[in-house]
Amino acid sequence: EAGVTQSPTHLIKTRGQQATLRCSPISGHTSVYWYQQALGLGLQFLLWYDEGEERNRGNFPPRFSGRQFPNYSSELNVNALELEDSALYLCASSPSSGRVRQETQYFGPGTRLLVL
Amino acid sequence: AQKVTQAQTEISVVEKEDVTLDCVYETRDTTYYLFWYKQPPSGELVFLIRRNSFDEQNEISGRYSWNFQKSTSSFNFTITASQVVDSAVYFCALNGAGSYQLTFGKGTKLSVIP
C-alpha cells in the first residue's frame, strides 16, 4: 500500500513569491494535516482538512492557506513568502476523524522549502 | 493547554548499548493518546507506537519497549541493543480528546556509534 506522498521534494523561492505544496494521502484516508518543521522551532501544526473542509488551523498567519480536493489530496499555499518560512513541510493523513478521534497520523517525506 | 517535554536534546551511545528516551507530558484531558515517531535523516516521520490514556500496560516490540506511567505523566521509550540504523531524531507526541492535531516534543537526537 502506498504511503503519503508529497511533491515537490525541494522548492526554492524568493521573498514575496508564492509556494504551492502538494500532498496525496494514503488510500482510504480522508483527513490531511499539515505541519511545519522549522529549525529551532520544532514541529508545529498548520492546518487540518477532513472531507474537503478546513477543520482547524494552527497559529499561523492567513497567508498560509490550503484546500482539499474531492479525491482527498491537498494543497498548501504560502503567499508573500518570508525568509522564516524556510522549513520542512510535512503532510500527514489519517482515516476520517469524524467517527473515531485521535486516529494515528501517518506522515509523508516532506517538502523542503527554501526562501532566499 | 497541552505540552510535551523531551529533556534530552542529544544522546550518543555505542552500538549494542541500551538507551532510554524520556518523554513527559501535560494535559488536562482525561482521555488522550501518546505517540512516538522516528525521523531519520531523510526527514519522513515514521510512526512507532500509539498508546491511549486508559492503557498503562507496557509494550515491547522487538528491541523497542515503552513504559507508560500515568502517575508521573511519562511515556519513555527504550531501545535495547542499539544499532547504527537506530540513529535518528525521535519525537514524542500527544493528542488530547479536545483536539485532533498532534502536539510534539522538541525531539531527541540519538546517535549510535559503531
Short mmCIF file of C-alpha atoms in Angstrom, two decimals:
data_model
loop_
_atom_site.label_atom_id
_atom_site.label_comp_id
_atom_site.label_asym_id
_atom_site.label_seq_id
_atom_site.Cartn_x
_atom_site.Cartn_y
_atom_site.Cartn_z
CA GLU A 1 0.00 0.00 0.00
CA ALA A 2 1.40 3.40 -0.97
CA GLY A 3 2.13 5.80 1.83
CA VAL A 4 1.59 9.53 1.95
CA THR A 5 3.28 11.24 -0.96
CA GLN A 6 4.35 14.85 -1.24
CA SER A 7 5.62 16.99 -4.06
CA PRO A 8 7.92 18.61 -4.80
CA THR A 9 10.67 17.24 -2.56
CA HIS A 10 12.53 20.55 -2.67
CA LEU A 11 11.37 24.04 -3.54
CA ILE A 12 13.40 27.22 -3.80
CA LYS A 13 11.63 30.58 -3.89
CA THR A 14 12.48 34.19 -3.27
CA ARG A 15 10.90 36.56 -0.79
CA GLY A 16 7.45 37.73 -1.81
CA GLN A 17 6.75 34.81 -4.12
CA GLN A 18 4.08 32.17 -3.62
CA ALA A 19 4.72 28.48 -2.96
CA THR A 20 2.38 25.56 -3.59
CA LEU A 21 2.97 22.23 -1.92
CA ARG A 22 1.01 19.08 -2.67
CA CYS A 23 0.07 16.00 -0.67
CA SER A 24 -1.66 12.73 -1.52
CA PRO A 25 -2.96 10.77 1.47
CA ILE A 26 -2.94 7.04 1.97
CA SER A 27 -5.75 5.43 0.03
CA GLY A 28 -8.89 5.40 2.15
CA HIS A 29 -7.78 8.25 4.39
CA THR A 30 -9.90 11.37 4.31
CA SER A 31 -8.09 13.58 6.82
CA VAL A 32 -4.99 15.53 5.87
CA TYR A 33 -2.81 17.51 8.26
CA TRP A 34 -0.02 19.96 7.51
CA TYR A 35 2.87 20.62 9.88
CA GLN A 36 5.84 22.97 9.68
CA GLN A 37 9.23 21.93 10.97
CA ALA A 38 11.43 24.99 11.08
CA LEU A 39 14.93 24.96 12.50
CA GLY A 40 14.80 25.59 16.22
CA LEU A 41 11.00 25.70 16.37
CA GLY A 42 10.15 22.03 16.26
CA LEU A 43 7.05 20.57 14.65
CA GLN A 44 4.11 22.92 14.60
CA PHE A 45 0.58 22.20 13.45
CA LEU A 46 -0.55 24.27 10.48
CA LEU A 47 -3.84 23.03 9.04
CA TRP A 48 -6.25 20.14 9.14
CA TYR A 49 -8.64 19.15 6.35
CA ASP A 50 -11.28 16.49 6.51
CA GLU A 51 -13.89 15.59 3.91
CA GLY A 52 -12.98 18.66 1.87
CA GLU A 53 -13.38 21.16 4.70
CA GLU A 54 -10.84 23.06 6.74
CA ARG A 55 -11.45 21.85 10.29
CA ASN A 56 -8.77 23.62 12.26
CA ARG A 57 -5.71 25.77 11.81
CA GLY A 58 -2.69 26.46 13.97
CA ASN A 59 -1.24 29.78 15.00
CA PHE A 60 -0.12 30.87 11.54
CA PRO A 61 -0.98 33.99 9.53
CA PRO A 62 -3.66 33.90 6.82
CA ARG A 63 -1.05 33.82 4.05
CA PHE A 64 -0.81 30.12 4.90
CA SER A 65 -3.83 28.53 3.28
CA GLY A 66 -4.82 25.41 1.51
CA ARG A 67 -7.55 23.20 0.27
CA GLN A 68 -8.58 19.59 -0.04
CA PHE A 69 -9.79 18.15 -3.30
CA PRO A 70 -12.61 15.61 -3.87
CA ASN A 71 -10.02 12.82 -4.09
CA TYR A 72 -8.78 13.93 -0.61
CA SER A 73 -5.43 15.15 -1.86
CA SER A 74 -4.44 18.51 -0.50
CA GLU A 75 -2.56 21.63 -1.41
CA LEU A 76 -0.80 24.06 0.90
CA ASN A 77 -0.26 27.58 -0.38
CA VAL A 78 2.07 30.08 1.19
CA ASN A 79 1.74 33.61 -0.12
CA ALA A 80 4.13 36.53 0.23
CA LEU A 81 6.96 34.26 1.28
CA GLU A 82 9.25 35.40 4.06
CA LEU A 83 12.72 34.14 4.92
CA GLU A 84 11.43 32.50 8.09
CA ASP A 85 9.07 30.33 6.05
CA SER A 86 12.07 28.21 5.14
CA ALA A 87 11.30 24.84 6.68
CA LEU A 88 10.37 21.23 6.10
CA TYR A 89 6.63 20.98 5.48
CA LEU A 90 5.19 17.63 6.45
CA CYS A 91 1.83 16.28 5.43
CA ALA A 92 0.09 13.52 7.34
CA SER A 93 -3.09 11.57 6.75
CA SER A 94 -5.44 9.53 8.87
CA PRO A 95 -8.76 7.77 8.41
CA SER A 96 -11.76 10.03 8.86
CA SER A 97 -11.68 11.64 12.27
CA GLY A 98 -15.39 12.27 12.22
CA ARG A 99 -16.19 8.93 13.70
CA VAL A 100 -13.13 7.96 15.65
CA ARG A 101 -10.97 10.54 17.34
CA GLN A 102 -7.24 10.58 17.59
CA GLU A 103 -6.55 8.28 14.70
CA THR A 104 -2.87 7.67 14.08
CA GLN A 105 -1.38 10.14 11.64
CA TYR A 106 0.96 8.78 9.00
CA PHE A 107 3.47 11.20 7.54
CA GLY A 108 4.90 11.80 4.11
CA PRO A 109 8.55 12.55 3.30
CA GLY A 110 8.01 16.29 3.36
CA THR A 111 8.80 19.23 1.12
CA ARG A 112 11.87 21.30 1.94
CA LEU A 113 11.11 24.93 1.18
CA LEU A 114 13.95 27.40 0.99
CA VAL A 115 13.17 31.09 0.74
CA LEU A 116 16.02 33.30 -0.46
CA ALA B 1 -3.06 23.58 27.02
CA GLN B 2 -1.03 20.56 26.09
CA LYS B 3 2.70 20.23 26.37
CA VAL B 4 5.29 17.55 25.68
CA THR B 5 8.80 17.78 27.09
CA GLN B 6 11.74 15.79 25.85
CA ALA B 7 14.52 16.99 28.10
CA GLN B 8 17.27 15.10 26.28
CA THR B 9 18.29 17.09 23.24
CA GLU B 10 21.02 14.72 22.06
CA ILE B 11 22.19 11.30 23.17
CA SER B 12 25.17 9.31 21.92
CA VAL B 13 25.62 5.63 22.66
CA VAL B 14 27.92 2.92 21.45
CA GLU B 15 26.35 0.18 19.39
CA LYS B 16 24.72 -2.61 21.43
CA GLU B 17 24.15 -0.36 24.43
CA ASP B 18 20.63 0.14 25.74
CA VAL B 19 19.22 3.66 25.66
CA THR B 20 16.10 5.27 27.12
CA LEU B 21 14.47 8.36 25.67
CA ASP B 22 12.39 10.34 28.13
CA CYS B 23 9.04 11.97 27.48
CA VAL B 24 6.95 13.93 29.97
CA TYR B 25 3.58 15.36 29.02
CA GLU B 26 0.99 17.77 30.37
CA THR B 27 -2.71 17.73 29.57
CA ARG B 28 -5.98 18.44 31.34
CA ASP B 29 -7.81 15.85 29.28
CA THR B 30 -8.70 12.58 30.96
CA THR B 31 -8.68 10.82 27.60
CA TYR B 32 -5.64 11.32 25.45
CA TYR B 33 -3.26 9.50 23.15
CA LEU B 34 0.51 9.37 23.17
CA PHE B 35 2.74 8.60 20.21
CA TRP B 36 6.36 8.06 19.33
CA TYR B 37 7.72 8.84 15.88
CA LYS B 38 11.17 8.33 14.41
CA GLN B 39 12.65 10.84 11.95
CA PRO B 40 15.69 9.53 10.07
CA PRO B 41 17.90 11.97 8.13
CA SER B 42 15.61 11.62 5.10
CA GLY B 43 13.01 13.64 7.01
CA GLU B 44 9.97 11.40 6.95
CA LEU B 45 8.31 10.80 10.32
CA VAL B 46 7.87 7.09 10.91
CA PHE B 47 5.12 6.01 13.29
CA LEU B 48 6.32 3.71 16.07
CA ILE B 49 3.57 3.40 18.67
CA ARG B 50 0.25 4.80 19.86
CA ARG B 51 -0.99 4.43 23.42
CA ASN B 52 -4.25 5.65 24.95
CA SER B 53 -4.52 7.04 28.45
CA PHE B 54 -6.51 4.10 29.76
CA ASP B 55 -3.95 1.52 28.81
CA GLU B 56 -0.93 1.63 31.09
CA GLN B 57 0.34 -1.74 30.06
CA ASN B 58 3.93 -1.57 28.88
CA GLU B 59 4.60 -2.71 25.36
CA ILE B 60 7.52 -4.47 23.74
CA SER B 61 8.14 -4.75 20.03
CA GLY B 62 11.39 -6.44 19.20
CA ARG B 63 14.20 -4.25 20.54
CA TYR B 64 11.77 -1.44 21.34
CA SER B 65 9.83 -1.07 24.56
CA TRP B 66 7.67 1.65 26.02
CA ASN B 67 6.95 2.46 29.65
CA PHE B 68 3.78 4.49 30.24
CA GLN B 69 3.31 5.82 33.78
CA LYS B 70 0.27 7.98 34.27
CA SER B 71 1.27 8.84 37.85
CA THR B 72 4.36 10.65 36.61
CA SER B 73 2.91 11.70 33.22
CA SER B 74 5.71 9.94 31.44
CA PHE B 75 5.92 7.78 28.34
CA ASN B 76 9.51 6.63 27.99
CA PHE B 77 11.00 4.71 25.09
CA THR B 78 13.82 2.19 25.45
CA ILE B 79 15.90 0.70 22.65
CA THR B 80 17.70 -2.47 23.65
CA ALA B 81 20.99 -3.42 21.98
CA SER B 82 21.05 -0.27 19.87
CA GLN B 83 22.15 -0.40 16.25
CA VAL B 84 23.54 2.22 13.90
CA VAL B 85 20.24 2.19 12.00
CA ASP B 86 18.55 3.48 15.15
CA SER B 87 20.32 6.82 14.68
CA ALA B 88 17.56 9.38 14.15
CA VAL B 89 15.56 12.07 15.87
CA TYR B 90 12.77 10.64 18.00
CA PHE B 91 9.64 12.61 18.75
CA CYS B 92 7.09 12.04 21.45
CA ALA B 93 3.63 13.48 20.70
CA LEU B 94 0.31 13.97 22.45
CA ASN B 95 -3.23 14.18 21.12
CA GLY B 96 -5.88 15.18 23.62
CA ALA B 97 -9.56 14.44 23.49
CA GLY B 98 -10.34 18.04 22.63
CA SER B 99 -8.07 18.33 19.63
CA TYR B 100 -7.13 16.42 16.53
CA GLN B 101 -3.66 17.79 15.86
CA LEU B 102 -0.55 16.39 17.47
CA THR B 103 1.48 18.34 19.99
CA PHE B 104 5.10 17.34 19.60
CA GLY B 105 8.07 17.49 21.91
CA LYS B 106 11.27 19.08 20.62
CA GLY B 107 12.72 15.68 19.81
CA THR B 108 15.78 13.74 20.96
CA LYS B 109 18.59 13.16 18.51
CA LEU B 110 20.05 9.71 19.01
CA SER B 111 23.43 8.86 17.57
CA VAL B 112 24.55 5.24 17.72
CA ILE B 113 28.28 4.94 17.22
CA PRO B 114 29.66 1.73 15.70
#
